């Protein structure tokens, strides 16, 4: 089994991958970008990729949402949650944040430390890096003019980097959610605490279009835990919705909701049903009786019996 992930070593994405059973002993190949990681899986160079999908402060990771929604088909088979805390690392000679002129990091990390940075290094210029680890390693390159980086404590510990400040994030307790993606294949068995992710193109721009989509979930008691609209890239006003829901396609209410969505939006993309990580707010006993598998089966039998009697 070959895993790939948004590298280099020491990214939060690698920490997420290390939560996957067997990944610590398996071959782990760092990728230079989310797209690069997903393409390796599509092309067969890797079996699975770990990529960030959303952060509790900054929201969705567009590179991931767009690539899994529009490129060659992929399937999410697991998710992982990583608590996020940032260190400020600096090159030799810098003793105070006020001396920093350039700071390299990932755009999501920069956004999560914005207030701290404005207060403590107001004139520092942000240099975008492909990951927090790549930003930190650029300090070690003698030819670079990077003074500082915002990175994970792991990368700070594992490299000869000077930590000037710990915990510079604006929101303590931030969490990033990552997904493990494979080529389409078998779906993980339902556990009773699952998520299903779908991509729904808005079929036509008309009043109530989004409501018709949401109704399919609401009418079957399917809870949504994330919904984002992303541009398709084909002109203003062209959007798809990226949606996470609680439940598994093996459950009747989810299968029925997806069938209803398919009638509305035939290019709907199923991205997977997989076990929820961490203390997910998934509460199967709160399901109303009419949304249970049993109620769906009885209703289908009832309709079949009427049709049978009439033929
Ligand atoms: O740069 C990293 O270390 C990553 O794993 C990427 C990433 C992200 O894309 O959100 C992951 C977690 C943090 O929120 C900041 C950056």
PDB file of C-alpha atoms and ligand atoms in Angstrom:
ATOM      1  CA  UNK A   1       0.000   0.000   0.000  1.00  0.00           C
ATOM      2  CA  UNK A   2       1.447   3.383  -1.056  1.00  0.00           C
ATOM      3  CA  UNK A   3       0.060   6.528   0.597  1.00  0.00           C
ATOM      4  CA  UNK A   4       0.588  10.050  -0.630  1.00  0.00           C
ATOM      5  CA  UNK A   5      -0.204  13.320   1.158  1.00  0.00           C
ATOM      6  CA  UNK A   6       0.307  17.079   0.976  1.00  0.00           C
ATOM      7  CA  UNK A   7       3.990  17.258   1.898  1.00  0.00           C
ATOM      8  CA  UNK A   8       6.770  17.698   2.693  1.00  0.00           C
ATOM      9  CA  UNK A   9       7.174  15.618   5.878  1.00  0.00           C
ATOM     10  CA  UNK A  10       5.854  17.384   8.965  1.00  0.00           C
ATOM     11  CA  UNK A  11       2.689  18.932   7.505  1.00  0.00           C
ATOM     12  CA  UNK A  12      -0.546  18.676   9.443  1.00  0.00           C
ATOM     13  CA  UNK A  13      -1.648  16.448   6.561  1.00  0.00           C
ATOM     14  CA  UNK A  14       1.086  13.931   7.436  1.00  0.00           C
ATOM     15  CA  UNK A  15      -0.140  13.948  11.072  1.00  0.00           C
ATOM     16  CA  UNK A  16      -3.623  13.144   9.737  1.00  0.00           C
ATOM     17  CA  UNK A  17      -2.249  10.302   7.610  1.00  0.00           C
ATOM     18  CA  UNK A  18      -0.431   8.822  10.608  1.00  0.00           C
ATOM     19  CA  UNK A  19      -3.841   8.310  12.269  1.00  0.00           C
ATOM     20  CA  UNK A  20      -4.731   5.765   9.538  1.00  0.00           C
ATOM     21  CA  UNK A  21      -4.083   2.210  10.770  1.00  0.00           C
ATOM     22  CA  UNK A  22      -0.996   0.811   9.009  1.00  0.00           C
ATOM     23  CA  UNK A  23       0.108   4.157   7.501  1.00  0.00           C
ATOM     24  CA  UNK A  24       3.015   4.612   9.923  1.00  0.00           C
ATOM     25  CA  UNK A  25       4.633   1.383   8.616  1.00  0.00           C
ATOM     26  CA  UNK A  26       3.582   1.852   4.964  1.00  0.00           C
ATOM     27  CA  UNK A  27       5.332   3.771   2.195  1.00  0.00           C
ATOM     28  CA  UNK A  28       4.414   7.488   2.445  1.00  0.00           C
ATOM     29  CA  UNK A  29       5.210   9.670  -0.543  1.00  0.00           C
ATOM     30  CA  UNK A  30       4.931  13.461  -0.039  1.00  0.00           C
ATOM     31  CA  UNK A  31       3.215  15.383  -2.852  1.00  0.00           C
ATOM     32  CA  UNK A  32       3.887  19.013  -3.772  1.00  0.00           C
ATOM     33  CA  UNK A  33       0.213  20.052  -3.811  1.00  0.00           C
ATOM     34  CA  UNK A  34      -3.276  18.699  -3.161  1.00  0.00           C
ATOM     35  CA  UNK A  35      -3.788  18.308  -6.920  1.00  0.00           C
ATOM     36  CA  UNK A  36      -0.523  16.456  -7.282  1.00  0.00           C
ATOM     37  CA  UNK A  37      -1.531  14.047  -4.464  1.00  0.00           C
ATOM     38  CA  UNK A  38      -4.949  13.374  -6.013  1.00  0.00           C
ATOM     39  CA  UNK A  39      -3.487  12.901  -9.509  1.00  0.00           C
ATOM     40  CA  UNK A  40      -1.029  10.308  -8.179  1.00  0.00           C
ATOM     41  CA  UNK A  41      -4.020   8.290  -6.972  1.00  0.00           C
ATOM     42  CA  UNK A  42      -5.922   8.773 -10.245  1.00  0.00           C
ATOM     43  CA  UNK A  43      -2.874   7.604 -12.236  1.00  0.00           C
ATOM     44  CA  UNK A  44      -2.216   4.593  -9.975  1.00  0.00           C
ATOM     45  CA  UNK A  45       1.162   5.846  -8.654  1.00  0.00           C
ATOM     46  CA  UNK A  46      -0.338   5.779  -5.127  1.00  0.00           C
ATOM     47  CA  UNK A  47      -3.199   3.787  -3.606  1.00  0.00           C
ATOM     48  CA  UNK A  48      -4.597   6.517  -1.370  1.00  0.00           C
ATOM     49  CA  UNK A  49      -4.093  10.229  -0.663  1.00  0.00           C
ATOM     50  CA  UNK A  50      -4.660  12.220   2.537  1.00  0.00           C
ATOM     51  CA  UNK A  51      -5.723  15.818   1.814  1.00  0.00           C
ATOM     52  CA  UNK A  52      -7.167  18.679   3.931  1.00  0.00           C
ATOM     53  CA  UNK A  53     -10.840  19.442   3.242  1.00  0.00           C
ATOM     54  CA  UNK A  54     -12.002  21.973   5.870  1.00  0.00           C
ATOM     55  CA  UNK A  55     -10.775  23.961   8.829  1.00  0.00           C
ATOM     56  CA  UNK A  56     -12.974  25.001  11.745  1.00  0.00           C
ATOM     57  CA  UNK A  57     -11.816  28.641  11.406  1.00  0.00           C
ATOM     58  CA  UNK A  58     -10.998  29.149   7.729  1.00  0.00           C
ATOM     59  CA  UNK A  59     -13.623  26.866   6.174  1.00  0.00           C
ATOM     60  CA  UNK A  60     -13.305  24.720   3.048  1.00  0.00           C
ATOM     61  CA  UNK A  61      -9.995  23.984   1.318  1.00  0.00           C
ATOM     62  CA  UNK A  62     -10.838  25.018  -2.245  1.00  0.00           C
ATOM     63  CA  UNK A  63      -8.017  23.034  -3.899  1.00  0.00           C
ATOM     64  CA  UNK A  64      -9.454  19.805  -2.482  1.00  0.00           C
ATOM     65  CA  UNK A  65     -13.142  20.641  -2.954  1.00  0.00           C
ATOM     66  CA  UNK A  66     -12.581  21.563  -6.610  1.00  0.00           C
ATOM     67  CA  UNK A  67     -10.233  18.740  -7.546  1.00  0.00           C
ATOM     68  CA  UNK A  68     -12.391  15.927  -6.135  1.00  0.00           C
ATOM     69  CA  UNK A  69     -15.532  17.515  -7.579  1.00  0.00           C
ATOM     70  CA  UNK A  70     -14.362  17.967 -11.144  1.00  0.00           C
ATOM     71  CA  UNK A  71     -11.329  15.788 -11.975  1.00  0.00           C
ATOM     72  CA  UNK A  72     -11.315  12.006 -12.607  1.00  0.00           C
ATOM     73  CA  UNK A  73     -13.583  10.125 -10.155  1.00  0.00           C
ATOM     74  CA  UNK A  74     -12.286   9.523  -6.642  1.00  0.00           C
ATOM     75  CA  UNK A  75     -13.864   8.172  -3.467  1.00  0.00           C
ATOM     76  CA  UNK A  76     -13.495   9.249   0.173  1.00  0.00           C
ATOM     77  CA  UNK A  77     -13.016   6.181   2.393  1.00  0.00           C
ATOM     78  CA  UNK A  78     -12.081   7.766   5.755  1.00  0.00           C
ATOM     79  CA  UNK A  79     -11.715  11.087   7.544  1.00  0.00           C
ATOM     80  CA  UNK A  80      -9.317  12.319  10.250  1.00  0.00           C
ATOM     81  CA  UNK A  81      -9.394  15.339  12.562  1.00  0.00           C
ATOM     82  CA  UNK A  82      -6.206  17.132  13.647  1.00  0.00           C
ATOM     83  CA  UNK A  83      -6.082  19.860  16.347  1.00  0.00           C
ATOM     84  CA  UNK A  84      -4.218  22.843  14.919  1.00  0.00           C
ATOM     85  CA  UNK A  85      -1.689  24.952  16.789  1.00  0.00           C
ATOM     86  CA  UNK A  86       1.035  27.044  15.152  1.00  0.00           C
ATOM     87  CA  UNK A  87       4.649  27.845  16.027  1.00  0.00           C
ATOM     88  CA  UNK A  88       6.531  30.890  14.721  1.00  0.00           C
ATOM     89  CA  UNK A  89       9.992  29.781  13.592  1.00  0.00           C
ATOM     90  CA  UNK A  90      12.731  32.212  12.555  1.00  0.00           C
ATOM     91  CA  UNK A  91      16.190  32.226  11.058  1.00  0.00           C
ATOM     92  CA  UNK A  92      19.278  33.041  13.118  1.00  0.00           C
ATOM     93  CA  UNK A  93      19.629  36.662  14.140  1.00  0.00           C
ATOM     94  CA  UNK A  94      15.912  37.327  14.666  1.00  0.00           C
ATOM     95  CA  UNK A  95      15.088  37.834  18.348  1.00  0.00           C
ATOM     96  CA  UNK A  96      11.715  39.633  18.202  1.00  0.00           C
ATOM     97  CA  UNK A  97       8.651  39.284  15.892  1.00  0.00           C
ATOM     98  CA  UNK A  98       8.943  43.002  15.062  1.00  0.00           C
ATOM     99  CA  UNK A  99      12.226  42.308  13.209  1.00  0.00           C
ATOM    100  CA  UNK A 100      10.538  39.923  10.745  1.00  0.00           C
ATOM    101  CA  UNK A 101      10.199  41.276   7.182  1.00  0.00           C
ATOM    102  CA  UNK A 102       8.984  38.125   5.369  1.00  0.00           C
ATOM    103  CA  UNK A 103       7.007  35.150   6.677  1.00  0.00           C
ATOM    104  CA  UNK A 104       6.301  32.028   4.629  1.00  0.00           C
ATOM    105  CA  UNK A 105       3.363  29.706   5.269  1.00  0.00           C
ATOM    106  CA  UNK A 106       0.265  28.082   3.758  1.00  0.00           C
ATOM    107  CA  UNK A 107      -2.604  30.512   3.058  1.00  0.00           C
ATOM    108  CA  UNK A 108      -4.889  28.705   5.514  1.00  0.00           C
ATOM    109  CA  UNK A 109      -2.290  28.969   8.285  1.00  0.00           C
ATOM    110  CA  UNK A 110      -1.740  32.673   7.586  1.00  0.00           C
ATOM    111  CA  UNK A 111      -5.492  33.288   7.815  1.00  0.00           C
ATOM    112  CA  UNK A 112      -5.649  31.460  11.158  1.00  0.00           C
ATOM    113  CA  UNK A 113      -2.904  33.696  12.657  1.00  0.00           C
ATOM    114  CA  UNK A 114      -3.958  36.992  11.036  1.00  0.00           C
ATOM    115  CA  UNK A 115      -4.757  38.992  14.201  1.00  0.00           C
ATOM    116  CA  UNK A 116      -1.640  37.803  16.029  1.00  0.00           C
ATOM    117  CA  UNK A 117       0.521  38.691  13.018  1.00  0.00           C
ATOM    118  CA  UNK A 118      -1.038  42.142  12.599  1.00  0.00           C
ATOM    119  CA  UNK A 119      -0.448  42.895  16.284  1.00  0.00           C
ATOM    120  CA  UNK A 120       3.070  41.465  16.581  1.00  0.00           C
ATOM    121  CA  UNK A 121       4.724  41.735  13.157  1.00  0.00           C
ATOM    122  CA  UNK A 122       2.622  44.379  11.382  1.00  0.00           C
ATOM    123  CA  UNK A 123       5.093  45.029   8.574  1.00  0.00           C
ATOM    124  CA  UNK A 124       5.882  41.368   7.771  1.00  0.00           C
ATOM    125  CA  UNK A 125       5.111  40.383   4.188  1.00  0.00           C
ATOM    126  CA  UNK A 126       3.271  37.064   3.714  1.00  0.00           C
ATOM    127  CA  UNK A 127       5.039  34.697   1.274  1.00  0.00           C
ATOM    128  CA  UNK A 128       2.571  31.947   0.222  1.00  0.00           C
ATOM    129  CA  UNK A 129       3.965  28.405   0.549  1.00  0.00           C
ATOM    130  CA  UNK A 130       2.507  25.116  -0.722  1.00  0.00           C
ATOM    131  CA  UNK A 131       2.278  23.897   2.900  1.00  0.00           C
ATOM    132  CA  UNK A 132       3.306  25.032   6.387  1.00  0.00           C
ATOM    133  CA  UNK A 133       6.230  22.586   6.304  1.00  0.00           C
ATOM    134  CA  UNK A 134       7.465  23.847   2.918  1.00  0.00           C
ATOM    135  CA  UNK A 135       7.365  27.399   4.325  1.00  0.00           C
ATOM    136  CA  UNK A 136       9.399  26.376   7.376  1.00  0.00           C
ATOM    137  CA  UNK A 137      12.011  24.517   5.339  1.00  0.00           C
ATOM    138  CA  UNK A 138      12.533  27.572   3.099  1.00  0.00           C
ATOM    139  CA  UNK A 139      14.166  29.309   6.110  1.00  0.00           C
ATOM    140  CA  UNK A 140      16.933  26.706   5.986  1.00  0.00           C
ATOM    141  CA  UNK A 141      17.698  27.557   2.356  1.00  0.00           C
ATOM    142  CA  UNK A 142      20.548  30.065   2.528  1.00  0.00           C
ATOM    143  CA  UNK A 143      19.547  31.621  -0.801  1.00  0.00           C
ATOM    144  CA  UNK A 144      15.987  32.440   0.316  1.00  0.00           C
ATOM    145  CA  UNK A 145      15.091  35.785   1.870  1.00  0.00           C
ATOM    146  CA  UNK A 146      12.491  34.248   4.191  1.00  0.00           C
ATOM    147  CA  UNK A 147      12.910  35.470   7.781  1.00  0.00           C
ATOM    148  CA  UNK A 148      10.208  33.399   9.454  1.00  0.00           C
ATOM    149  CA  UNK A 149       7.525  30.751   8.967  1.00  0.00           C
ATOM    150  CA  UNK A 150       4.297  29.672  10.646  1.00  0.00           C
ATOM    151  CA  UNK A 151       4.251  25.896  10.937  1.00  0.00           C
ATOM    152  CA  UNK A 152       3.246  22.842  12.972  1.00  0.00           C
ATOM    153  CA  UNK A 153       5.139  22.071  16.210  1.00  0.00           C
ATOM    154  CA  UNK A 154       6.142  18.760  14.560  1.00  0.00           C
ATOM    155  CA  UNK A 155       8.102  20.394  11.753  1.00  0.00           C
ATOM    156  CA  UNK A 156       9.689  22.822  14.225  1.00  0.00           C
ATOM    157  CA  UNK A 157      10.863  19.924  16.425  1.00  0.00           C
ATOM    158  CA  UNK A 158      12.169  17.736  13.611  1.00  0.00           C
ATOM    159  CA  UNK A 159      14.319  20.382  11.903  1.00  0.00           C
ATOM    160  CA  UNK A 160      17.068  22.725  13.120  1.00  0.00           C
ATOM    161  CA  UNK A 161      14.618  25.621  13.419  1.00  0.00           C
ATOM    162  CA  UNK A 162      14.492  28.263  16.151  1.00  0.00           C
ATOM    163  CA  UNK A 163      11.019  28.601  17.691  1.00  0.00           C
ATOM    164  CA  UNK A 164      10.350  32.241  18.642  1.00  0.00           C
ATOM    165  CA  UNK A 165       6.737  31.773  19.802  1.00  0.00           C
ATOM    166  CA  UNK A 166       4.420  28.814  20.437  1.00  0.00           C
ATOM    167  CA  UNK A 167       0.663  28.807  19.919  1.00  0.00           C
ATOM    168  CA  UNK A 168       0.232  31.959  17.802  1.00  0.00           C
ATOM    169  CA  UNK A 169      -3.171  30.927  16.397  1.00  0.00           C
ATOM    170  CA  UNK A 170      -6.038  33.415  16.857  1.00  0.00           C
ATOM    171  CA  UNK A 171      -8.542  30.725  17.841  1.00  0.00           C
ATOM    172  CA  UNK A 172      -7.415  28.134  20.361  1.00  0.00           C
ATOM    173  CA  UNK A 173      -9.043  24.771  19.696  1.00  0.00           C
ATOM    174  CA  UNK A 174      -9.079  24.994  15.876  1.00  0.00           C
ATOM    175  CA  UNK A 175      -9.386  21.675  14.061  1.00  0.00           C
ATOM    176  CA  UNK A 176      -8.704  20.702  10.444  1.00  0.00           C
ATOM    177  CA  UNK A 177     -10.581  17.828   8.869  1.00  0.00           C
ATOM    178  CA  UNK A 178      -8.767  15.647   6.340  1.00  0.00           C
ATOM    179  CA  UNK A 179     -10.078  12.947   4.002  1.00  0.00           C
ATOM    180  CA  UNK A 180      -8.450   9.759   2.740  1.00  0.00           C
ATOM    181  CA  UNK A 181      -9.211   9.348  -0.950  1.00  0.00           C
ATOM    182  CA  UNK A 182      -8.909   6.310  -3.242  1.00  0.00           C
ATOM    183  CA  UNK A 183      -9.938   5.304  -6.739  1.00  0.00           C
ATOM    184  CA  UNK A 184     -13.643   4.322  -6.747  1.00  0.00           C
ATOM    185  CA  UNK A 185     -14.223   0.835  -5.336  1.00  0.00           C
ATOM    186  CA  UNK A 186     -16.029  -0.851  -2.484  1.00  0.00           C
ATOM    187  CA  UNK A 187     -17.731   1.360   0.093  1.00  0.00           C
ATOM    188  CA  UNK A 188     -16.765   0.992   3.790  1.00  0.00           C
ATOM    189  CA  UNK A 189     -19.451  -0.899   5.759  1.00  0.00           C
ATOM    190  CA  UNK A 190     -21.979   1.261   7.678  1.00  0.00           C
ATOM    191  CA  UNK A 191     -21.003   1.783  11.327  1.00  0.00           C
ATOM    192  CA  UNK A 192     -24.057   3.744  12.498  1.00  0.00           C
ATOM    193  CA  UNK A 193     -21.888   6.904  12.709  1.00  0.00           C
ATOM    194  CA  UNK A 194     -21.091   7.646   9.089  1.00  0.00           C
ATOM    195  CA  UNK A 195     -20.840  10.548   6.700  1.00  0.00           C
ATOM    196  CA  UNK A 196     -21.733  10.751   3.021  1.00  0.00           C
ATOM    197  CA  UNK A 197     -20.221  13.390   0.738  1.00  0.00           C
ATOM    198  CA  UNK A 198     -21.782  14.440  -2.569  1.00  0.00           C
ATOM    199  CA  UNK A 199     -21.226  17.092  -5.229  1.00  0.00           C
ATOM    200  CA  UNK A 200     -24.409  18.504  -6.698  1.00  0.00           C
ATOM    201  CA  UNK A 201     -24.281  20.725  -9.790  1.00  0.00           C
ATOM    202  CA  UNK A 202     -27.121  23.261  -9.826  1.00  0.00           C
ATOM    203  CA  UNK A 203     -29.000  22.015 -12.920  1.00  0.00           C
ATOM    204  CA  UNK A 204     -30.496  25.382 -13.874  1.00  0.00           C
ATOM    205  CA  UNK A 205     -30.502  28.852 -12.433  1.00  0.00           C
ATOM    206  CA  UNK A 206     -34.100  29.392 -11.286  1.00  0.00           C
ATOM    207  CA  UNK A 207     -35.973  30.357  -8.125  1.00  0.00           C
ATOM    208  CA  UNK A 208     -36.048  27.582  -5.534  1.00  0.00           C
ATOM    209  CA  UNK A 209     -33.319  25.469  -7.207  1.00  0.00           C
ATOM    210  CA  UNK A 210     -31.247  25.141  -4.031  1.00  0.00           C
ATOM    211  CA  UNK A 211     -34.365  24.602  -1.941  1.00  0.00           C
ATOM    212  CA  UNK A 212     -35.398  21.639  -4.111  1.00  0.00           C
ATOM    213  CA  UNK A 213     -31.980  20.105  -3.456  1.00  0.00           C
ATOM    214  CA  UNK A 214     -32.166  20.699   0.305  1.00  0.00           C
ATOM    215  CA  UNK A 215     -35.722  19.345   0.468  1.00  0.00           C
ATOM    216  CA  UNK A 216     -34.447  15.931  -0.650  1.00  0.00           C
ATOM    217  CA  UNK A 217     -32.352  15.696   2.516  1.00  0.00           C
ATOM    218  CA  UNK A 218     -34.837  17.381   4.863  1.00  0.00           C
ATOM    219  CA  UNK A 219     -37.782  15.181   3.839  1.00  0.00           C
ATOM    220  CA  UNK A 220     -35.776  11.997   4.667  1.00  0.00           C
ATOM    221  CA  UNK A 221     -34.326  13.259   7.962  1.00  0.00           C
ATOM    222  CA  UNK A 222     -30.757  13.506   6.580  1.00  0.00           C
ATOM    223  CA  UNK A 223     -28.659  16.026   8.523  1.00  0.00           C
ATOM    224  CA  UNK A 224     -26.140  18.215   6.657  1.00  0.00           C
ATOM    225  CA  UNK A 225     -22.823  19.030   8.345  1.00  0.00           C
ATOM    226  CA  UNK A 226     -21.247  21.160   5.585  1.00  0.00           C
ATOM    227  CA  UNK A 227     -22.527  22.843   2.427  1.00  0.00           C
ATOM    228  CA  UNK A 228     -20.438  25.025   0.180  1.00  0.00           C
ATOM    229  CA  UNK A 229     -21.027  26.494  -3.231  1.00  0.00           C
ATOM    230  CA  UNK A 230     -18.035  26.494  -5.551  1.00  0.00           C
ATOM    231  CA  UNK A 231     -17.801  27.954  -9.050  1.00  0.00           C
ATOM    232  CA  UNK A 232     -17.605  25.347 -11.845  1.00  0.00           C
ATOM    233  CA  UNK A 233     -15.141  27.624 -13.679  1.00  0.00           C
ATOM    234  CA  UNK A 234     -17.536  27.860 -16.640  1.00  0.00           C
ATOM    235  CA  UNK A 235     -18.649  31.445 -16.148  1.00  0.00           C
ATOM    236  CA  UNK A 236     -20.302  33.613 -13.543  1.00  0.00           C
ATOM    237  CA  UNK A 237     -23.432  32.077 -12.039  1.00  0.00           C
ATOM    238  CA  UNK A 238     -22.297  28.452 -12.650  1.00  0.00           C
ATOM    239  CA  UNK A 239     -21.974  26.697  -9.306  1.00  0.00           C
ATOM    240  CA  UNK A 240     -21.940  23.265  -7.740  1.00  0.00           C
ATOM    241  CA  UNK A 241     -22.650  22.432  -4.124  1.00  0.00           C
ATOM    242  CA  UNK A 242     -20.244  20.352  -2.082  1.00  0.00           C
ATOM    243  CA  UNK A 243     -22.206  18.711   0.730  1.00  0.00           C
ATOM    244  CA  UNK A 244     -21.378  16.487   3.735  1.00  0.00           C
ATOM    245  CA  UNK A 245     -24.268  14.651   5.366  1.00  0.00           C
ATOM    246  CA  UNK A 246     -24.711  12.324   8.323  1.00  0.00           C
ATOM    247  CA  UNK A 247     -25.578   8.790   7.246  1.00  0.00           C
ATOM    248  CA  UNK A 248     -24.507   6.007   4.855  1.00  0.00           C
ATOM    249  CA  UNK A 249     -25.707   5.148   1.352  1.00  0.00           C
ATOM    250  CA  UNK A 250     -26.519   1.689   2.762  1.00  0.00           C
ATOM    251  CA  UNK A 251     -29.332   3.314   4.795  1.00  0.00           C
ATOM    252  CA  UNK A 252     -32.699   3.592   3.049  1.00  0.00           C
ATOM    253  CA  UNK A 253     -33.263   7.275   3.853  1.00  0.00           C
ATOM    254  CA  UNK A 254     -29.848   8.231   2.383  1.00  0.00           C
ATOM    255  CA  UNK A 255     -30.306   6.049  -0.713  1.00  0.00           C
ATOM    256  CA  UNK A 256     -33.766   7.569  -1.232  1.00  0.00           C
ATOM    257  CA  UNK A 257     -32.458  11.128  -0.791  1.00  0.00           C
ATOM    258  CA  UNK A 258     -29.664  10.510  -3.315  1.00  0.00           C
ATOM    259  CA  UNK A 259     -32.135   8.956  -5.775  1.00  0.00           C
ATOM    260  CA  UNK A 260     -34.331  12.074  -5.404  1.00  0.00           C
ATOM    261  CA  UNK A 261     -31.286  14.294  -6.004  1.00  0.00           C
ATOM    262  CA  UNK A 262     -30.323  12.308  -9.076  1.00  0.00           C
ATOM    263  CA  UNK A 263     -33.740  13.031 -10.610  1.00  0.00           C
ATOM    264  CA  UNK A 264     -33.124  16.772 -10.053  1.00  0.00           C
ATOM    265  CA  UNK A 265     -29.404  16.861 -10.870  1.00  0.00           C
ATOM    266  CA  UNK A 266     -28.389  13.825 -13.011  1.00  0.00           C
ATOM    267  CA  UNK A 267     -24.692  14.792 -12.921  1.00  0.00           C
ATOM    268  CA  UNK A 268     -24.647  14.441  -9.141  1.00  0.00           C
ATOM    269  CA  UNK A 269     -21.330  12.964  -7.971  1.00  0.00           C
ATOM    270  CA  UNK A 270     -21.246  10.476  -5.066  1.00  0.00           C
ATOM    271  CA  UNK A 271     -17.925  10.962  -3.247  1.00  0.00           C
ATOM    272  CA  UNK A 272     -18.292   8.271  -0.619  1.00  0.00           C
ATOM    273  CA  UNK A 273     -19.839   6.993   2.608  1.00  0.00           C
ATOM    274  CA  UNK A 274     -17.269   6.521   5.395  1.00  0.00           C
ATOM    275  CA  UNK A 275     -17.041   6.352   9.211  1.00  0.00           C
ATOM    276  CA  UNK A 276     -17.193   9.733  10.984  1.00  0.00           C
ATOM    277  CA  UNK A 277     -14.059  10.604  12.978  1.00  0.00           C
ATOM    278  CA  UNK A 278     -14.033  11.987  16.500  1.00  0.00           C
ATOM    279  CA  UNK A 279     -17.054  12.984  18.539  1.00  0.00           C
ATOM    280  CA  UNK A 280     -19.365  13.563  15.567  1.00  0.00           C
ATOM    281  CA  UNK A 281     -22.807  14.866  16.353  1.00  0.00           C
ATOM    282  CA  UNK A 282     -24.433  11.814  14.868  1.00  0.00           C
ATOM    283  CA  UNK A 283     -27.342  10.545  16.858  1.00  0.00           C
ATOM    284  CA  UNK A 284     -29.111   7.608  15.185  1.00  0.00           C
ATOM    285  CA  UNK A 285     -31.741   7.182  17.965  1.00  0.00           C
ATOM    286  CA  UNK A 286     -33.110  10.672  17.174  1.00  0.00           C
ATOM    287  CA  UNK A 287     -34.297   9.411  13.767  1.00  0.00           C
ATOM    288  CA  UNK A 288     -38.057   9.700  13.359  1.00  0.00           C
ATOM    289  CA  UNK A 289     -39.785   6.361  12.778  1.00  0.00           C
ATOM    290  CA  UNK A 290     -40.817   7.312   9.239  1.00  0.00           C
ATOM    291  CA  UNK A 291     -37.135   7.742   8.245  1.00  0.00           C
ATOM    292  CA  UNK A 292     -35.968   4.317   9.458  1.00  0.00           C
ATOM    293  CA  UNK A 293     -34.965   1.470   7.100  1.00  0.00           C
ATOM    294  CA  UNK A 294     -37.972  -0.489   8.397  1.00  0.00           C
ATOM    295  CA  UNK A 295     -40.446   2.268   7.489  1.00  0.00           C
ATOM    296  CA  UNK A 296     -38.934   2.567   3.981  1.00  0.00           C
ATOM    297  CA  UNK A 297     -39.123  -1.244   3.484  1.00  0.00           C
ATOM    298  CA  UNK A 298     -42.735  -1.404   4.674  1.00  0.00           C
ATOM    299  CA  UNK A 299     -43.715   1.500   2.419  1.00  0.00           C
ATOM    300  CA  UNK A 300     -42.053  -0.134  -0.617  1.00  0.00           C
ATOM    301  CA  UNK A 301     -43.838  -3.458   0.148  1.00  0.00           C
ATOM    302  CA  UNK A 302     -47.163  -1.653   0.477  1.00  0.00           C
ATOM    303  CA  UNK A 303     -46.774   0.054  -2.933  1.00  0.00           C
ATOM    304  CA  UNK A 304     -45.651  -3.255  -4.496  1.00  0.00           C
ATOM    305  CA  UNK A 305     -48.680  -5.044  -3.064  1.00  0.00           C
ATOM    306  CA  UNK A 306     -51.057  -2.453  -4.588  1.00  0.00           C
ATOM    307  CA  UNK A 307     -49.309  -2.666  -7.961  1.00  0.00           C
ATOM    308  CA  UNK A 308     -49.344  -6.464  -7.753  1.00  0.00           C
ATOM    309  CA  UNK A 309     -53.058  -6.542  -6.936  1.00  0.00           C
ATOM    310  CA  UNK A 310     -53.810  -4.281  -9.877  1.00  0.00           C
ATOM    311  CA  UNK A 311     -51.924  -6.339 -12.506  1.00  0.00           C
TER     312      UNK A 311
HETATM  313  O1  LIG B   1       0.352  23.055   5.408  1.00  0.00           O
HETATM  314  C1  LIG B   1       0.048  22.082   6.102  1.00  0.00           C
HETATM  315  O2  LIG B   1       0.713  21.683   7.066  1.00  0.00           O
HETATM  316  C2  LIG B   1      -1.205  21.379   5.777  1.00  0.00           C
HETATM  317  O3  LIG B   1      -1.345  20.240   6.124  1.00  0.00           O
HETATM  318  C3  LIG B   1      -2.284  22.147   5.039  1.00  0.00           C
HETATM  319  C4  LIG B   1      -3.262  22.905   5.923  1.00  0.00           C
HETATM  320  C5  LIG B   1      -4.544  23.339   5.140  1.00  0.00           C
HETATM  321  O4  LIG B   1      -4.633  23.180   3.917  1.00  0.00           O
HETATM  322  O5  LIG B   1      -5.483  23.832   5.794  1.00  0.00           O
HETATM  323  C6  LIG B   1      -3.703  22.026   6.994  1.00  0.00           C
HETATM  324  C7  LIG B   1      -3.971  22.444   8.245  1.00  0.00           C
HETATM  325  C8  LIG B   1      -3.814  23.847   8.643  1.00  0.00           C
HETATM  326  O6  LIG B   1      -5.145  24.348   8.780  1.00  0.00           O
HETATM  327  C9  LIG B   1      -3.047  24.654   7.659  1.00  0.00           C
HETATM  328  C10 LIG B   1      -2.668  24.143   6.449  1.00  0.00           C
END
